[in-house]
Tab-separated table of C-alpha atoms and ligand atoms in Angstrom:
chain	number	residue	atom	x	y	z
A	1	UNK	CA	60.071	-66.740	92.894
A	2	UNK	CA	56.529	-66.315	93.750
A	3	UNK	CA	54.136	-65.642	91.354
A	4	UNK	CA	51.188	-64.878	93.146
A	5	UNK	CA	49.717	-61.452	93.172
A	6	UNK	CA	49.945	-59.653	96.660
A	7	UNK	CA	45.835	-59.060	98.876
A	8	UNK	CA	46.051	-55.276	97.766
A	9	UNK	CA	47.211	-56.079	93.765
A	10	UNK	CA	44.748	-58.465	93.620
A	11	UNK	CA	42.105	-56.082	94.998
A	12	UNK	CA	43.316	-53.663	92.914
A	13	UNK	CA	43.258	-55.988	89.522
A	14	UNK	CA	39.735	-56.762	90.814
A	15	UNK	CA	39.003	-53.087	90.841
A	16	UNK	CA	40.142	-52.213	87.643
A	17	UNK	CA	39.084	-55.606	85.630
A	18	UNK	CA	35.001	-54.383	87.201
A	19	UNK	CA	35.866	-50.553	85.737
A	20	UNK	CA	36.834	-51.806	82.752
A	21	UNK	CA	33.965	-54.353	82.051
A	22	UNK	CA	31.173	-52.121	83.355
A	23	UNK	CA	32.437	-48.591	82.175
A	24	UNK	CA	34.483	-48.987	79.520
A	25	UNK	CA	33.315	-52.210	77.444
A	26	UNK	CA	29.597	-50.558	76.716
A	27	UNK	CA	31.208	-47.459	74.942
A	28	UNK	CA	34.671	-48.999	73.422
A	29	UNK	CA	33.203	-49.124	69.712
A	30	UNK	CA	33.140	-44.996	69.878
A	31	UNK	CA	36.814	-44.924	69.926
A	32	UNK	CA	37.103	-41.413	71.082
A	33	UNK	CA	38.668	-39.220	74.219
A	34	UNK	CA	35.907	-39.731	76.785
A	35	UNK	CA	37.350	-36.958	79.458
A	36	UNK	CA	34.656	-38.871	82.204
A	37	UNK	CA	36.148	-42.222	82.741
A	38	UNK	CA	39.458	-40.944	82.740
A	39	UNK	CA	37.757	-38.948	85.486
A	40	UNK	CA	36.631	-42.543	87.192
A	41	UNK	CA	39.889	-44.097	86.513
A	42	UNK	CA	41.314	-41.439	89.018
A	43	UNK	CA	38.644	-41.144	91.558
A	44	UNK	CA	39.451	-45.225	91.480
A	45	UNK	CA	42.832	-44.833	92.324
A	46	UNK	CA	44.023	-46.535	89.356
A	47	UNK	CA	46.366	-44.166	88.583
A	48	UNK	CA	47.630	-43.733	91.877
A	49	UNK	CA	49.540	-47.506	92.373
A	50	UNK	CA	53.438	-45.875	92.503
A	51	UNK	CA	52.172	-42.532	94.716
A	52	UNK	CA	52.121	-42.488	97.813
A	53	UNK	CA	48.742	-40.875	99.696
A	54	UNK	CA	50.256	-37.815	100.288
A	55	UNK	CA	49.996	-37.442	96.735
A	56	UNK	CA	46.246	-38.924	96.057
A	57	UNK	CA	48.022	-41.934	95.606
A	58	UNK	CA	47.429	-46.024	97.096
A	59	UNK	CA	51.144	-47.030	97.470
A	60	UNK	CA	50.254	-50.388	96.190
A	61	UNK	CA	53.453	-50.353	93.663
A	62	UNK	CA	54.504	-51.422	90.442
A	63	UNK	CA	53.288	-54.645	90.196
A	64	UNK	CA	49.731	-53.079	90.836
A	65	UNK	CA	50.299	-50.547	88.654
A	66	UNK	CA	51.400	-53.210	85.866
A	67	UNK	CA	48.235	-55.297	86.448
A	68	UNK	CA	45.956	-52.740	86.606
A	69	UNK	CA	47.683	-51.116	83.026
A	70	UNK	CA	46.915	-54.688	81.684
A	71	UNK	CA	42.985	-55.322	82.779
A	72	UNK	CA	42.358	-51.897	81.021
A	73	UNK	CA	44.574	-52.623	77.766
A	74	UNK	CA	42.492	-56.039	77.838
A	75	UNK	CA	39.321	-53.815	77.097
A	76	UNK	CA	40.590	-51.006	75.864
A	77	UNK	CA	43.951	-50.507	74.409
A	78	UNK	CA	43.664	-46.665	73.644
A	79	UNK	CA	42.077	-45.816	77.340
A	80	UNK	CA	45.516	-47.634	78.662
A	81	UNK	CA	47.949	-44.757	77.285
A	82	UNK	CA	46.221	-42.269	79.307
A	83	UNK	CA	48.490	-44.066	82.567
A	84	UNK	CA	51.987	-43.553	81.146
A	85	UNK	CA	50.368	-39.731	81.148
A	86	UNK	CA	48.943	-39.492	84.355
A	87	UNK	CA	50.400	-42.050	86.313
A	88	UNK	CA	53.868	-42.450	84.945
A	89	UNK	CA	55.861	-40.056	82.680
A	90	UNK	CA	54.321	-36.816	83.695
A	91	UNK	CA	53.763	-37.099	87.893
A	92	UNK	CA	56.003	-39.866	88.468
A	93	UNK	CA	58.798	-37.806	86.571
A	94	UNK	CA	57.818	-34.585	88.755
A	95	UNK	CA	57.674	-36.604	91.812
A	96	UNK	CA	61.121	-37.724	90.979
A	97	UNK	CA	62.799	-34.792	90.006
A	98	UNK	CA	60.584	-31.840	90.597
A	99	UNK	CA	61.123	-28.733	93.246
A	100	UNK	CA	58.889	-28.655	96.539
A	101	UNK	CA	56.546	-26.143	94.704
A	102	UNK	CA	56.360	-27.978	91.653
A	103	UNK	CA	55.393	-31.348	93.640
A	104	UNK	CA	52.732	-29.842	95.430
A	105	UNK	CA	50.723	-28.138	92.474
A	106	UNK	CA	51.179	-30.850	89.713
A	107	UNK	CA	51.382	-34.498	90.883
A	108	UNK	CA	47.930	-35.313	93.145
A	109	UNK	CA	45.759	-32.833	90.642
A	110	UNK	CA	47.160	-35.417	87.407
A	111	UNK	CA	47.180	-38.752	89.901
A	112	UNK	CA	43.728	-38.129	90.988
A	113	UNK	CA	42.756	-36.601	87.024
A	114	UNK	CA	41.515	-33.694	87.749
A	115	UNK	CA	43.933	-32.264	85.242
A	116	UNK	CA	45.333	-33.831	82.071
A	117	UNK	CA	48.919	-33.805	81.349
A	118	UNK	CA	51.204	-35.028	78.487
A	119	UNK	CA	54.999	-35.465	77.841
A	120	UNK	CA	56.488	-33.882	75.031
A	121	UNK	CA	59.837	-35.458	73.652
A	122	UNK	CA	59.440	-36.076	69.390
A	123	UNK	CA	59.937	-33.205	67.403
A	124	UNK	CA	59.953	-33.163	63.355
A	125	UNK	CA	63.698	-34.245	63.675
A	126	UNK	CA	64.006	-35.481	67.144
A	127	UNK	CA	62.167	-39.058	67.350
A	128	UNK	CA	64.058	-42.076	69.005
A	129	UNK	CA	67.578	-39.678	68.617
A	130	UNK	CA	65.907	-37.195	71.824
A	131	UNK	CA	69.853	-35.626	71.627
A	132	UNK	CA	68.134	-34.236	68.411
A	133	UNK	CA	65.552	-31.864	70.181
A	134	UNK	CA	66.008	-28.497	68.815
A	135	UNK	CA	62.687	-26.603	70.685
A	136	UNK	CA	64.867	-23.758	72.704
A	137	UNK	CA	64.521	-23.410	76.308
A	138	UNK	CA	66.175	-20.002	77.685
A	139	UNK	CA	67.037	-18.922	81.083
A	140	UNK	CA	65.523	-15.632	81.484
A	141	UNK	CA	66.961	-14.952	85.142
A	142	UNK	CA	63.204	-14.836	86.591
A	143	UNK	CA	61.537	-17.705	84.406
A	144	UNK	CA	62.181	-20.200	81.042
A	145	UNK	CA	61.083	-18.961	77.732
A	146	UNK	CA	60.330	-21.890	75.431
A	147	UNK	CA	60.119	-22.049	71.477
A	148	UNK	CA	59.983	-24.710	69.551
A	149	UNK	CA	57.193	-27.307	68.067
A	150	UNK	CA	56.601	-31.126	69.013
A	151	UNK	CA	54.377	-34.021	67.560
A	152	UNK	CA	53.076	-36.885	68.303
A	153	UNK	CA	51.929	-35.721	71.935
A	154	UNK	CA	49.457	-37.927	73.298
A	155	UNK	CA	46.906	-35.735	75.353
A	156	UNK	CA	48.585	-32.425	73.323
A	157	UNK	CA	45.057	-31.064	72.809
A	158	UNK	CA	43.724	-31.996	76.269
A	159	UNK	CA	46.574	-31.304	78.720
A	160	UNK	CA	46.752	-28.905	81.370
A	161	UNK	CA	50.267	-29.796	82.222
A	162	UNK	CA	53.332	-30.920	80.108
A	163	UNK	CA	56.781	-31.662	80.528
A	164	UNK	CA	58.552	-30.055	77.924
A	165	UNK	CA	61.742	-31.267	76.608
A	166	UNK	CA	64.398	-28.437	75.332
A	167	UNK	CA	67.365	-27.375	74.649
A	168	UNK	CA	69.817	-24.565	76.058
A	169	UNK	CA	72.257	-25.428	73.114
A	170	UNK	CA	71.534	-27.532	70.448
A	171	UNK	CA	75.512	-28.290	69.680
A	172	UNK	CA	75.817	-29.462	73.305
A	173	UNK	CA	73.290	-32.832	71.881
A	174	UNK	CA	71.903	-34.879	74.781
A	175	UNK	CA	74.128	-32.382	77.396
A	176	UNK	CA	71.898	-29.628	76.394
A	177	UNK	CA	68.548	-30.762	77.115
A	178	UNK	CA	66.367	-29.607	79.988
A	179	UNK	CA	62.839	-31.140	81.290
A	180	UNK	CA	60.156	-28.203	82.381
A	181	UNK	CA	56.607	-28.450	83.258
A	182	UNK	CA	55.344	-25.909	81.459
A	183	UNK	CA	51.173	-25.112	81.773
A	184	UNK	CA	49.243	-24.980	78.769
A	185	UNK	CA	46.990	-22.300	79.358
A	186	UNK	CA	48.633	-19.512	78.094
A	187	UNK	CA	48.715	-17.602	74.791
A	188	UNK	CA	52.101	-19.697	73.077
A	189	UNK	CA	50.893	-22.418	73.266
A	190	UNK	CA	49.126	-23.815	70.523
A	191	UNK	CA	47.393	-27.766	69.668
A	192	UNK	CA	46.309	-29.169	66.104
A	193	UNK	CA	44.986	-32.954	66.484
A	194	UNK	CA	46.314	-35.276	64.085
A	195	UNK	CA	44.778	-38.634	63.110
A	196	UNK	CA	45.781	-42.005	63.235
A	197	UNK	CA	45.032	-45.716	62.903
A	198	UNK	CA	44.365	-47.121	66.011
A	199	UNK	CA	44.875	-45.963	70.255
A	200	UNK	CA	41.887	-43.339	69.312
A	201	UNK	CA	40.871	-42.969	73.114
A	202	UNK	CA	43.906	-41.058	73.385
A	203	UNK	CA	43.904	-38.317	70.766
A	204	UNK	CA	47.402	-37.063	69.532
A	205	UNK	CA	48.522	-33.599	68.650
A	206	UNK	CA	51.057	-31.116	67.119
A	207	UNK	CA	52.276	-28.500	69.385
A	208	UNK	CA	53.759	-25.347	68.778
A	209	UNK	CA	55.036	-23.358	71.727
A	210	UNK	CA	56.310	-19.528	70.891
A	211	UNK	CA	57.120	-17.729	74.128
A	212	UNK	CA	55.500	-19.998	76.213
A	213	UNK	CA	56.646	-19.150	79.512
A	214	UNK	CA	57.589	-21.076	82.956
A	215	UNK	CA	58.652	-20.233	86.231
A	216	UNK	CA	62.330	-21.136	87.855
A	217	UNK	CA	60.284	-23.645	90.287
A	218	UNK	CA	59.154	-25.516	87.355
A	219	UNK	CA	62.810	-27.067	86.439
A	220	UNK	CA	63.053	-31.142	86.664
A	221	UNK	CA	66.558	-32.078	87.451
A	222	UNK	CA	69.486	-30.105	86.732
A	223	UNK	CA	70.299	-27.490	84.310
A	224	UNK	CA	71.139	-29.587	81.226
A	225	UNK	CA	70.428	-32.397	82.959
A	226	UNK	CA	67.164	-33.304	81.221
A	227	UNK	CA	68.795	-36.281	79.189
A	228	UNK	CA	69.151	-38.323	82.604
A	229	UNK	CA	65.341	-37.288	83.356
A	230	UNK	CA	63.751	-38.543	80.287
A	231	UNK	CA	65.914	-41.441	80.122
A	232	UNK	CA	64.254	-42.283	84.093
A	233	UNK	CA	60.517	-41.609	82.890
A	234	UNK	CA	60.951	-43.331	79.517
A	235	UNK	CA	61.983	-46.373	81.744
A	236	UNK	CA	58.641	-45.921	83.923
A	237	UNK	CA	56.997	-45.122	80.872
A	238	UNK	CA	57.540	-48.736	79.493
A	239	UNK	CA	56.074	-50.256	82.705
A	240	UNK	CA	53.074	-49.230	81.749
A	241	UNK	CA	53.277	-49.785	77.762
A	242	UNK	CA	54.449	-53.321	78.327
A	243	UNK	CA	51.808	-53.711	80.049
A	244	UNK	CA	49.221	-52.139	77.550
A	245	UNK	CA	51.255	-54.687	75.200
A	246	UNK	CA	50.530	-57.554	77.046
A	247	UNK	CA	46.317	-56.897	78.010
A	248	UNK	CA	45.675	-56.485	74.220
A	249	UNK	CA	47.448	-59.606	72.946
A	250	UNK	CA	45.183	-61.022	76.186
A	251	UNK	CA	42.495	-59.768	74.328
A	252	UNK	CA	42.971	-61.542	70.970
A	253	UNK	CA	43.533	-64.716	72.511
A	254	UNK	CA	40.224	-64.506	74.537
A	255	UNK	CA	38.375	-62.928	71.433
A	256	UNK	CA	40.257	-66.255	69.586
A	257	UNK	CA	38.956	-68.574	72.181
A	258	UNK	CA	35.737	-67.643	71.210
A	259	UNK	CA	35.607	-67.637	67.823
A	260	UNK	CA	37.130	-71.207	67.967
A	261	UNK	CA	34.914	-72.141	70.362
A	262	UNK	CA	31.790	-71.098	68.192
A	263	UNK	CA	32.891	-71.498	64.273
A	264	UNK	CA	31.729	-74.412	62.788
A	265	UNK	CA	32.720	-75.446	58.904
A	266	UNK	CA	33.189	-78.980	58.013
A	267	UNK	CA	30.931	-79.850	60.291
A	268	UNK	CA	32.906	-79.017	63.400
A	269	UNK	CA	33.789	-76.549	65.761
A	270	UNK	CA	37.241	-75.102	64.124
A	271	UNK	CA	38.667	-75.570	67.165
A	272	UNK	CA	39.038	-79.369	66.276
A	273	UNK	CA	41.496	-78.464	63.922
A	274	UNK	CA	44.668	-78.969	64.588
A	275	UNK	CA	46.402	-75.868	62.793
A	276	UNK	CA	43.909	-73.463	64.684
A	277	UNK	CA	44.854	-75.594	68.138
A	278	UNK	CA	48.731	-75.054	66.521
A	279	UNK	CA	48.038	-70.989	66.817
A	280	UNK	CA	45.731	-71.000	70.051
A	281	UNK	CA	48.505	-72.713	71.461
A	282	UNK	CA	51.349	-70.230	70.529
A	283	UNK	CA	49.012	-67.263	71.388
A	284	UNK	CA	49.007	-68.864	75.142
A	285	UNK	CA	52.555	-69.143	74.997
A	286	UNK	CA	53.334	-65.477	73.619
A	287	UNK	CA	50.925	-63.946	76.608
A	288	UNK	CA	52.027	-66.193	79.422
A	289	UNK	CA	55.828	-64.948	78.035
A	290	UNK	CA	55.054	-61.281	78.191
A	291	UNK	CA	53.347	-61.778	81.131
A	292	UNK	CA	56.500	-62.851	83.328
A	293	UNK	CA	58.353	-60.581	81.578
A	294	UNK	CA	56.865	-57.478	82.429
A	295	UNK	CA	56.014	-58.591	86.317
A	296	UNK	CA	59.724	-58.959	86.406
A	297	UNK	CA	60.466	-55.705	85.054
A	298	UNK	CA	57.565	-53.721	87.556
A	299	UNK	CA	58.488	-56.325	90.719
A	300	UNK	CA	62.450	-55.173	90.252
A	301	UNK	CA	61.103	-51.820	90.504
A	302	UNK	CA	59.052	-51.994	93.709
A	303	UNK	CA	62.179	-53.677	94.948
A	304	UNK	CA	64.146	-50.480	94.570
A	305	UNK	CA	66.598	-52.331	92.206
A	306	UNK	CA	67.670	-51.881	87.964
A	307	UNK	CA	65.037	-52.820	85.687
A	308	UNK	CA	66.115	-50.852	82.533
A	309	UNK	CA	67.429	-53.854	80.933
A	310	UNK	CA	64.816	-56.090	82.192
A	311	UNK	CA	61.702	-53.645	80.920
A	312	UNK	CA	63.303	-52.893	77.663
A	313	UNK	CA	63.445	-56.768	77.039
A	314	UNK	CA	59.778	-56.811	78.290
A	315	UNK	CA	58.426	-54.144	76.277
A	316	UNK	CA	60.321	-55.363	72.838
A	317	UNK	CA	58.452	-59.150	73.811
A	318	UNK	CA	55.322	-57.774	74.744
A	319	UNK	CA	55.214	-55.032	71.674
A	320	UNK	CA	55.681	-57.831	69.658
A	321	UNK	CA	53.991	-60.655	71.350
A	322	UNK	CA	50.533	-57.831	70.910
A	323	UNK	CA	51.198	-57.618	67.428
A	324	UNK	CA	51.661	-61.135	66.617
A	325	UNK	CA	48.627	-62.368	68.519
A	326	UNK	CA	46.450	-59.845	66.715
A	327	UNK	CA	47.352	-61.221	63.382
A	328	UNK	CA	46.495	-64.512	65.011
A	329	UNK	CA	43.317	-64.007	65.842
A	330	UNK	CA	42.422	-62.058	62.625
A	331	UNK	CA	43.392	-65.740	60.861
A	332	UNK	CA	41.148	-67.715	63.175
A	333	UNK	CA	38.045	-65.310	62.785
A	334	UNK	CA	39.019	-65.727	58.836
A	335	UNK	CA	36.825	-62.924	56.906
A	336	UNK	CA	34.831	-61.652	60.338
A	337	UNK	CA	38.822	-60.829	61.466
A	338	UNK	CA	38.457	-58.176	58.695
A	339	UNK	CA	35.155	-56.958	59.358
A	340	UNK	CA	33.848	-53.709	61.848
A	341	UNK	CA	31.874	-55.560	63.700
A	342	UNK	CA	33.995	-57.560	65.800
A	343	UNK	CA	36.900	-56.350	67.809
A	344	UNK	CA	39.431	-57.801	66.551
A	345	UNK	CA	40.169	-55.270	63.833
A	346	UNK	CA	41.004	-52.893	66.273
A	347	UNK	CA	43.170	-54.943	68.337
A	348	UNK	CA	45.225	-54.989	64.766
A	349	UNK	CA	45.039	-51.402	64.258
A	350	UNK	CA	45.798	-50.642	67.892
A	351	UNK	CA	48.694	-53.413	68.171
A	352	UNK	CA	51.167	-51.463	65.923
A	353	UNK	CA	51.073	-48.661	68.930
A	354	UNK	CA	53.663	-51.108	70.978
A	355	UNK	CA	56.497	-51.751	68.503
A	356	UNK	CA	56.769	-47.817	68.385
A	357	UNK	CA	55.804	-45.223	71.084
A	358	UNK	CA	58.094	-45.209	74.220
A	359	UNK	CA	61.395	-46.579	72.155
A	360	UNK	CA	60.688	-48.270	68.904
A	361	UNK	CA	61.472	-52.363	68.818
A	362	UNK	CA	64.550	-51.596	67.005
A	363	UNK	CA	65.672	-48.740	69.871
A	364	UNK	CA	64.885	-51.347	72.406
A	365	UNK	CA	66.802	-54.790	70.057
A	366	UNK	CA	69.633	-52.082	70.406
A	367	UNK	CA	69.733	-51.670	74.111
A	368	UNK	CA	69.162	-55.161	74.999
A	369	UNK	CA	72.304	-56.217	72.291
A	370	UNK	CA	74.721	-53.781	73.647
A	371	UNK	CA	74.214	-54.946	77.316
A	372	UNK	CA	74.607	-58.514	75.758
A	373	UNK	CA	77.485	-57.312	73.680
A	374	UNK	CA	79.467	-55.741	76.815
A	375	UNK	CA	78.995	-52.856	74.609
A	376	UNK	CA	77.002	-50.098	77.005
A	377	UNK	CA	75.404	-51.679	80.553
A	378	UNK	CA	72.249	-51.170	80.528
A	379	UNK	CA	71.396	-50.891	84.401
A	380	UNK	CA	74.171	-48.029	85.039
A	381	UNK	CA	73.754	-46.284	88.336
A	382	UNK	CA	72.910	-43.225	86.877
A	383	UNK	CA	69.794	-44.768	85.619
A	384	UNK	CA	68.820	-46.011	89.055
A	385	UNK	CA	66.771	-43.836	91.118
A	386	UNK	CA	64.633	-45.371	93.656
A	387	UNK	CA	61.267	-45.241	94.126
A	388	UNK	CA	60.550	-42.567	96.400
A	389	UNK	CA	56.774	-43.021	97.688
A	390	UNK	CA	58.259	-45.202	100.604
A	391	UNK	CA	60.698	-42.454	101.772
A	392	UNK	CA	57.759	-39.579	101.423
A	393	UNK	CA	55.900	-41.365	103.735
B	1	FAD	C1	50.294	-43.359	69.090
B	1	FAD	C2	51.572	-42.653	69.425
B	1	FAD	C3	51.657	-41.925	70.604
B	1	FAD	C4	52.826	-41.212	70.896
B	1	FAD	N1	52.858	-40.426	72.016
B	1	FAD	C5	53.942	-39.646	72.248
B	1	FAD	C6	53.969	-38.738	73.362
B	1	FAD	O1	53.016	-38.668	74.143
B	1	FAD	N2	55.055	-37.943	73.529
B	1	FAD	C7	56.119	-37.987	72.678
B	1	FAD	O2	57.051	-37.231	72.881
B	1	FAD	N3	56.129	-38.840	71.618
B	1	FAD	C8	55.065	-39.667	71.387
B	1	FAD	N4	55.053	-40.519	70.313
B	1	FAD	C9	56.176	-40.523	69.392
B	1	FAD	C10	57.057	-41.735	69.554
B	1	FAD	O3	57.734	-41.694	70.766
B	1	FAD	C11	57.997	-41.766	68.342
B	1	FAD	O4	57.195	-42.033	67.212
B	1	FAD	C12	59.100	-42.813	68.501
B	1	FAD	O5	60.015	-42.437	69.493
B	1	FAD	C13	59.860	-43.015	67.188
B	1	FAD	O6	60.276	-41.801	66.668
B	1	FAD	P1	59.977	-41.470	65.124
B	1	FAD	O7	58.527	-41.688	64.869
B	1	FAD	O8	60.525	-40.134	64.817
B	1	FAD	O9	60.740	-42.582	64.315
B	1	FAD	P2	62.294	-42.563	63.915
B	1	FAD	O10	63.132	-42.352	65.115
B	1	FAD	O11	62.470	-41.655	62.765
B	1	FAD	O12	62.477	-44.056	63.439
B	1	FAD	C14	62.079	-44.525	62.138
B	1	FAD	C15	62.549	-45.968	62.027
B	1	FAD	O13	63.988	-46.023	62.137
B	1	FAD	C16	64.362	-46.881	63.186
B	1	FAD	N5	65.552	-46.357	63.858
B	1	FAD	C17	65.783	-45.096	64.317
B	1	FAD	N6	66.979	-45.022	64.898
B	1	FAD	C18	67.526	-46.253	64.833
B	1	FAD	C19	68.763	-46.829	65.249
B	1	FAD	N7	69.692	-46.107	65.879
B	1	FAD	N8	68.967	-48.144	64.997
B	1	FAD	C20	68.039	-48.885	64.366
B	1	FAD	N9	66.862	-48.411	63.924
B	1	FAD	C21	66.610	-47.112	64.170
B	1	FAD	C22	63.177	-46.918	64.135
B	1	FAD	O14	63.166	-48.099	64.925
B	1	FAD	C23	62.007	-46.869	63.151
B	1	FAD	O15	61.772	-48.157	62.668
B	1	FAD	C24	53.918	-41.272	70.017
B	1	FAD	C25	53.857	-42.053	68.861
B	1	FAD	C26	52.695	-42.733	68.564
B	1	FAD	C27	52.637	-43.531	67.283
């Protein structure tokens, strides 16, 4: 295997790691929604890796898109969430699945973010069992009427867009669900922001929808087909979490370095000591790891070939790699890992993020086992759908 990084990814890791030193560093500490360098991030193309330029996007692939997830997550954690929205689970899924019409209006306006869009699977009920999903989608002959309420919905507040996840018949389980875009601005559908620990550059939000309306055109996949479509864009979906995963446990072994490298007691540097060398070196290890992991998973991808197995087993290391190497470096900063004023407190509140959105760590220990197990494959066919950009062009 080759492990180098292809002219154009490395340009494009060049790109993003500038972007995210010069734009983003200065104003991290505000941990809010800051709607202008999400607006840079697409001018950039940094959104844009898996499209293809009919679409606003750079064709660069996968990979690129995995590296350039990671130089963001590396600065900011929270500002790396906004690509599974506008790179990944919204456009990619519409490019994927969508009608003519719908391709045309939605994907280059959310690759290029001049709109905002979000993905709406949980529900009060309906968390990592999506067969669960009880918000109503009804065929009205002319258009979809929609009902329901959904939470957790990163970009809820701030979307223009959303793919909406429903049901036709909730008896029917995962056989009932259908995938809409559905646009927000119209009288149904309603936001309330909720707060959290950590990932605050991406705020989250209830939604209720009551009579929200959308047209036939705006159908993704078949007519109770939308289990096989989330299934697809939760797999996409954990390209770019893994990735998130991986920059942030980067992160706390650079902020670790540091520390190490400056922290004297006992008259040395504590990086003479050989339990802090013990953790530096098993923080190296962890983010080398995750680091070939979730390459694999994104190269497979750009090769056209299964990778459902390969980035579950990537995001479950990575999730957990980002969470263990922020409890690292809390212990080598000692009582400064507990205080505002270094960064390393919000790599810890920010770290939990990975072992849950996009399929918890135990969703993902479960599909890895039963394709171990012989139990359920995990690369079936009907999970393979190729990338596309190369055929558009
Ligand atoms: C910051 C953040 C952003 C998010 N963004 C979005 C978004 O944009 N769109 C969206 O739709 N959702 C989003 N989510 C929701 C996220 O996808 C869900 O939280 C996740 O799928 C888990 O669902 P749940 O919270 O209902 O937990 P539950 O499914 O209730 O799980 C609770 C616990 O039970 C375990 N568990 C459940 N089932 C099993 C099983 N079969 N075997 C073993 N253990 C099991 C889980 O692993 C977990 O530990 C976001 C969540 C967070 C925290």
């Amino acid at each position: 295997m080759n492990f180098d990084l292809s002219e154009e990814t490395a340009a494009m890791q060049e790109t993003a790691r500038r972007f995210a030193l010069r734009e983003v560093a200065p104003r991290v500490k505000e941990e809010s929604f800051k709607r202008d360098l999400v607006s840079q991030m697409g001018e950039l193309g940094l959104f844009g890796c898996a499209f293809p330029a009919r679409y606003g996007g750079t064709g660069a692939g996968f990979l690129a898109h995995a590296v350039v997830c990671e130089e963001i997550s590396r600065v900011d954690s929270g500002l790396r969430s906004l690509f599974n929205i506008q790179a990944m689970t919204v456009p990619y899924t519409i490019m994927e699945w969508g009608t003519e019409p719908a391709k045309g209006k939605y994907i280059q306006a959310l690759v290029t973010a001049e709109k905002l869009g979000c993905t709406c699977f949980s529900e009060p009920n309906a968390g990592s069992d999506l067969a669960a999903i009880e918000t109503r989608i009804e065929d009205k002959g002319d258009h979809y009427l929609i009902n329901g309420a959904k939470t957790w919905i990163s970009n809820g507040s701030m979307a223009d867009f959303a793919i909406v996840y429903g049901t036709f018949d909730p008896g029917l389980r995962h056989k009932g669900l259908c995938a809409v875009v559905v646009e927000t601005d119209q009288p149904g559908w309603s936001t309330r922001e909720t707060p959290k620990l950590g990932d605050k550059s991406s705020p989250i939000a209830e939604i209720t929808l009551e009579d929200v309306r959308a047209p036939k055109e705006n159908l993704l996949g078949q007519w109770g087909g939308g289990f096989t479509v989330a299934m697809t864009a939760l797999d996409r979906g954990r390209i770019s979490v893994s990735s998130g995963a991986l920059g942030l446990a980067q992160a706390c072994l650079d902020a670790a370095v540091l520390y190490a490298n400056q922290r004297v007691q006992f008259d040395k540097l504590i990086r003479e000591f050989q339990l802090v060398k013990g953790t530096i070196a098993e923080m190296v290890a962890q983010v080398e790891a995750a680091r070939y992991l979730v390459r694999r998973a994104a190269w497979l991808n750009d090769q056209d070939r299964p990778f459902t197995r390969e980035v579950a087993v990537a995001k479950y290391f990575a999730g957990e790699a980002a969470v263990k190497a922020a409890g690292m470096a809390m212990e080598i900063h000692g009582g400064m890992g507990y205080s505002l004023e270094m960064p390393v407190e919000r790599y810890y509140r920010d770290s939990k993020l990975y072992q849950v959105g996009e399929g918890t760590a135990n969703i993902m220990r479960l599909l890895i086992a039963d394709d171990a197990l012989g139990i359920k494959k995990a690369n079936r066919p009907r999970l393979h759908v190729p990338s596309q950009f190369r055929d558009l062009e």
